[in-house]
């Protein structure tokens, strides 16, 4: 891990969160890059922790590669050391949609959700479930949008699993921007449904999932 | 101002009395304990509450050194919970309010857990982890309601521990028994780690753990269940921290399972990384009690909320916590 250590030392920590410690690498083969380390979580039994970190780094690496290959807007993977739980990927200069929403005009926000619907459809079409599709895992800048953080992602072409992404997104909207949630989600669905053979079935499972939290009036 | 809170959502019938600053004047409870190997049977629990209600009320008044006429506001837990149990508390509350002409506030039981810890430590707006037999949810006050940032999509963690204990022939409630057994375990058995963003599921853990009871030491099963279930919860809280659109002033843990030291310590290890403190009530206030209901009643009275007509104070067995308006935070 000598080379990696040196790389980390010359980088700036830009975010420390549940997923990983995220560094901005000044120049990786001459380009600005993101270095993501899944650090051990002290609150977990280390046997469990190691397994989870390795599995998530592996999945994120393979899935980023697959999605980028399909032309979907995700960071390009530059380097992966799965044993150390380290990924190096393209640096996206954007801000999280969660932050952006507080400053955006409604029509611009609506446009992003329309784009997002198409991206989610493409991702699901590629057989990938994001697993944590929330407003912090969507980056935006000047009308462009990217998906990031694929640590909880997995392969599936089941509408039941696709519905999980819709549910996560809707929950994220409901808790973060309650007053805009309905309108933005509707826009998301409008573009998610276009030419989507799975749509009806995904929506059926989605409405079932919606009622799975505690104490909904009817089930 | 003197506020009385009446709690009767499940196993506990409680009466709490507080003053206008929220100081606890009385906290009296009677708990229904199901026979070993059984869960709470709603009608038996309700029968227990009916028999105990008058005693609990009398003891609470004498502990506070006041009479019913000195009470200014009455609050009761309207739900969510077991219908037969809820009706005992609601009936007593309505009787007292009518008989003595006092304003009556129906209260959401879960909001009571959250407000009690917020009040106790004078927190501004913490991230809440509510862990009990009724809830396992991550919540933050945002736009006049407690918004759910993550929650169980099947059973609660309290349910997981209670049912596991029941299947192993241990006493109710299961949490404390499982916790002490886990301290003697250490082998990590393979259990499903199901986290979906900031939400999660436990029923897979329960099914697998019950199977493992046949072939493994109960201590190791207890250790593994706690390890996996609590790690999931703490990870979900960590993920939720990032999702909250503003800074929180700490992490508040409440509900019966908050008394579990293993969970509390894990949460502390995570929180430290973000420079946050974990706030937990003295253990006796984590379990269901009348004080938590009184605290919400006090908040409503101080916020000038109009008490509803008596005809619309019926109990609600299923009641989402994020459907309750929080007028004192608007």
PDB file of C-alpha atoms in Angstrom, chain A residues 15-19 21 39 41-45 47-48 51-52 56 98 131-132 134 136-137 148-149 152 164 167-168 171 174-179 209 212-219, chain B residues 80 133-135 142-143 147-149 151-154 156 186-188 190 193 195-199 201 223 227-228 231 234-235 238-239 242-243 245 266 269-270 273-274 317-320:
ATOM      1  CA  UNK A  15     -15.751  14.164   2.378  1.00  0.00           C
ATOM      2  CA  UNK A  16     -16.019  11.665   5.180  1.00  0.00           C
ATOM      3  CA  UNK A  17     -19.292   9.794   5.166  1.00  0.00           C
ATOM      4  CA  UNK A  18     -20.978   6.455   5.661  1.00  0.00           C
ATOM      5  CA  UNK A  19     -19.789   5.187   2.277  1.00  0.00           C
ATOM      6  CA  UNK A  21     -13.451   8.667   2.993  1.00  0.00           C
ATOM      7  CA  UNK A  39     -12.156   2.653   5.919  1.00  0.00           C
ATOM      8  CA  UNK A  41     -15.908   0.969  10.725  1.00  0.00           C
ATOM      9  CA  UNK A  42     -15.000   0.678  14.375  1.00  0.00           C
ATOM     10  CA  UNK A  43     -18.575  -0.102  15.364  1.00  0.00           C
ATOM     11  CA  UNK A  44     -18.728  -3.396  13.453  1.00  0.00           C
ATOM     12  CA  UNK A  45     -17.205  -6.776  14.258  1.00  0.00           C
ATOM     13  CA  UNK A  47     -14.911  -9.974  10.359  1.00  0.00           C
ATOM     14  CA  UNK A  48     -18.240  -8.582   9.218  1.00  0.00           C
ATOM     15  CA  UNK A  51     -16.435  -8.702   4.222  1.00  0.00           C
ATOM     16  CA  UNK A  52     -18.775  -5.763   3.638  1.00  0.00           C
ATOM     17  CA  UNK A  56     -18.908  -3.146  -1.786  1.00  0.00           C
ATOM     18  CA  UNK A  98     -29.877  17.700  -2.315  1.00  0.00           C
ATOM     19  CA  UNK A 131     -29.431   0.332  -3.973  1.00  0.00           C
ATOM     20  CA  UNK A 132     -29.103   3.805  -2.464  1.00  0.00           C
ATOM     21  CA  UNK A 134     -30.963   9.398  -2.892  1.00  0.00           C
ATOM     22  CA  UNK A 136     -26.890  12.986  -2.205  1.00  0.00           C
ATOM     23  CA  UNK A 137     -25.851  10.353  -4.707  1.00  0.00           C
ATOM     24  CA  UNK A 148     -22.355   8.189  -7.881  1.00  0.00           C
ATOM     25  CA  UNK A 149     -21.804   5.884  -4.877  1.00  0.00           C
ATOM     26  CA  UNK A 152     -24.901  -0.892  -2.269  1.00  0.00           C
ATOM     27  CA  UNK A 164     -36.423  -0.330  -4.525  1.00  0.00           C
ATOM     28  CA  UNK A 167     -38.790   3.940  -3.258  1.00  0.00           C
ATOM     29  CA  UNK A 168     -35.394   5.181  -2.019  1.00  0.00           C
ATOM     30  CA  UNK A 171     -38.232   8.617   0.571  1.00  0.00           C
ATOM     31  CA  UNK A 174     -40.148  13.165   1.226  1.00  0.00           C
ATOM     32  CA  UNK A 175     -37.693  13.650   4.072  1.00  0.00           C
ATOM     33  CA  UNK A 176     -35.451  16.313   2.529  1.00  0.00           C
ATOM     34  CA  UNK A 177     -37.798  18.524   0.505  1.00  0.00           C
ATOM     35  CA  UNK A 178     -41.317  17.476   1.578  1.00  0.00           C
ATOM     36  CA  UNK A 179     -43.112  20.296  -0.195  1.00  0.00           C
ATOM     37  CA  UNK A 209     -43.054  -1.013  -1.007  1.00  0.00           C
ATOM     38  CA  UNK A 212     -44.018  -1.277   4.052  1.00  0.00           C
ATOM     39  CA  UNK A 213     -42.920   1.271   6.649  1.00  0.00           C
ATOM     40  CA  UNK A 214     -44.410   1.362  10.136  1.00  0.00           C
ATOM     41  CA  UNK A 215     -48.063   2.021  10.839  1.00  0.00           C
ATOM     42  CA  UNK A 216     -49.474   2.940   7.459  1.00  0.00           C
ATOM     43  CA  UNK A 217     -53.248   3.134   7.815  1.00  0.00           C
ATOM     44  CA  UNK A 218     -54.027   0.338   5.377  1.00  0.00           C
ATOM     45  CA  UNK A 219     -51.903  -2.427   3.924  1.00  0.00           C
TER      46      UNK A 219
ATOM     47  CA  UNK B  80     -50.132   3.744  17.488  1.00  0.00           C
ATOM     48  CA  UNK B 133     -41.034  -2.752  19.895  1.00  0.00           C
ATOM     49  CA  UNK B 134     -43.191  -0.377  17.868  1.00  0.00           C
ATOM     50  CA  UNK B 135     -40.624   1.617  15.897  1.00  0.00           C
ATOM     51  CA  UNK B 142     -37.972  19.269   9.033  1.00  0.00           C
ATOM     52  CA  UNK B 143     -40.791  21.479   7.748  1.00  0.00           C
ATOM     53  CA  UNK B 147     -39.502  13.217   8.688  1.00  0.00           C
ATOM     54  CA  UNK B 148     -38.510   9.588   8.408  1.00  0.00           C
ATOM     55  CA  UNK B 149     -34.984   9.395   6.932  1.00  0.00           C
ATOM     56  CA  UNK B 151     -36.815   2.857   8.943  1.00  0.00           C
ATOM     57  CA  UNK B 152     -37.386  -0.856   9.090  1.00  0.00           C
ATOM     58  CA  UNK B 153     -39.354  -2.198   6.166  1.00  0.00           C
ATOM     59  CA  UNK B 154     -40.527  -5.241   8.088  1.00  0.00           C
ATOM     60  CA  UNK B 156     -38.753  -3.653  14.490  1.00  0.00           C
ATOM     61  CA  UNK B 186     -18.251 -14.295  20.290  1.00  0.00           C
ATOM     62  CA  UNK B 187     -18.556 -16.541  17.279  1.00  0.00           C
ATOM     63  CA  UNK B 188     -19.888 -14.514  14.362  1.00  0.00           C
ATOM     64  CA  UNK B 190     -23.648 -15.716   9.104  1.00  0.00           C
ATOM     65  CA  UNK B 193     -27.148  -7.892   6.332  1.00  0.00           C
ATOM     66  CA  UNK B 195     -29.629  -2.405   4.135  1.00  0.00           C
ATOM     67  CA  UNK B 196     -31.449  -0.464   1.433  1.00  0.00           C
ATOM     68  CA  UNK B 197     -29.990   3.032   1.481  1.00  0.00           C
ATOM     69  CA  UNK B 198     -31.124   4.311   4.863  1.00  0.00           C
ATOM     70  CA  UNK B 199     -33.829   1.674   5.343  1.00  0.00           C
ATOM     71  CA  UNK B 201     -34.984  -5.285   7.153  1.00  0.00           C
ATOM     72  CA  UNK B 223     -23.989 -12.140  19.879  1.00  0.00           C
ATOM     73  CA  UNK B 227     -23.818  -7.558  16.035  1.00  0.00           C
ATOM     74  CA  UNK B 228     -25.544  -7.679  12.653  1.00  0.00           C
ATOM     75  CA  UNK B 231     -24.451  -2.625  12.791  1.00  0.00           C
ATOM     76  CA  UNK B 234     -25.783   2.322  13.056  1.00  0.00           C
ATOM     77  CA  UNK B 235     -24.824   2.252   9.385  1.00  0.00           C
ATOM     78  CA  UNK B 238     -24.539   7.168   9.505  1.00  0.00           C
ATOM     79  CA  UNK B 239     -26.025   7.247   6.014  1.00  0.00           C
ATOM     80  CA  UNK B 242     -25.383  12.700   5.259  1.00  0.00           C
ATOM     81  CA  UNK B 243     -28.928  12.967   3.951  1.00  0.00           C
ATOM     82  CA  UNK B 245     -30.122  18.929   4.612  1.00  0.00           C
ATOM     83  CA  UNK B 266     -21.720   1.304  18.667  1.00  0.00           C
ATOM     84  CA  UNK B 269     -18.148   5.045  18.064  1.00  0.00           C
ATOM     85  CA  UNK B 270     -19.815   6.132  14.821  1.00  0.00           C
ATOM     86  CA  UNK B 273     -16.075  10.369  13.845  1.00  0.00           C
ATOM     87  CA  UNK B 274     -18.389  13.243  13.028  1.00  0.00           C
ATOM     88  CA  UNK B 317     -53.968   1.769  16.054  1.00  0.00           C
ATOM     89  CA  UNK B 318     -52.019   2.560  12.890  1.00  0.00           C
ATOM     90  CA  UNK B 319     -50.636   6.081  12.851  1.00  0.00           C
ATOM     91  CA  UNK B 320     -47.533   7.167  10.969  1.00  0.00           C
TER      92      UNK B 320
END
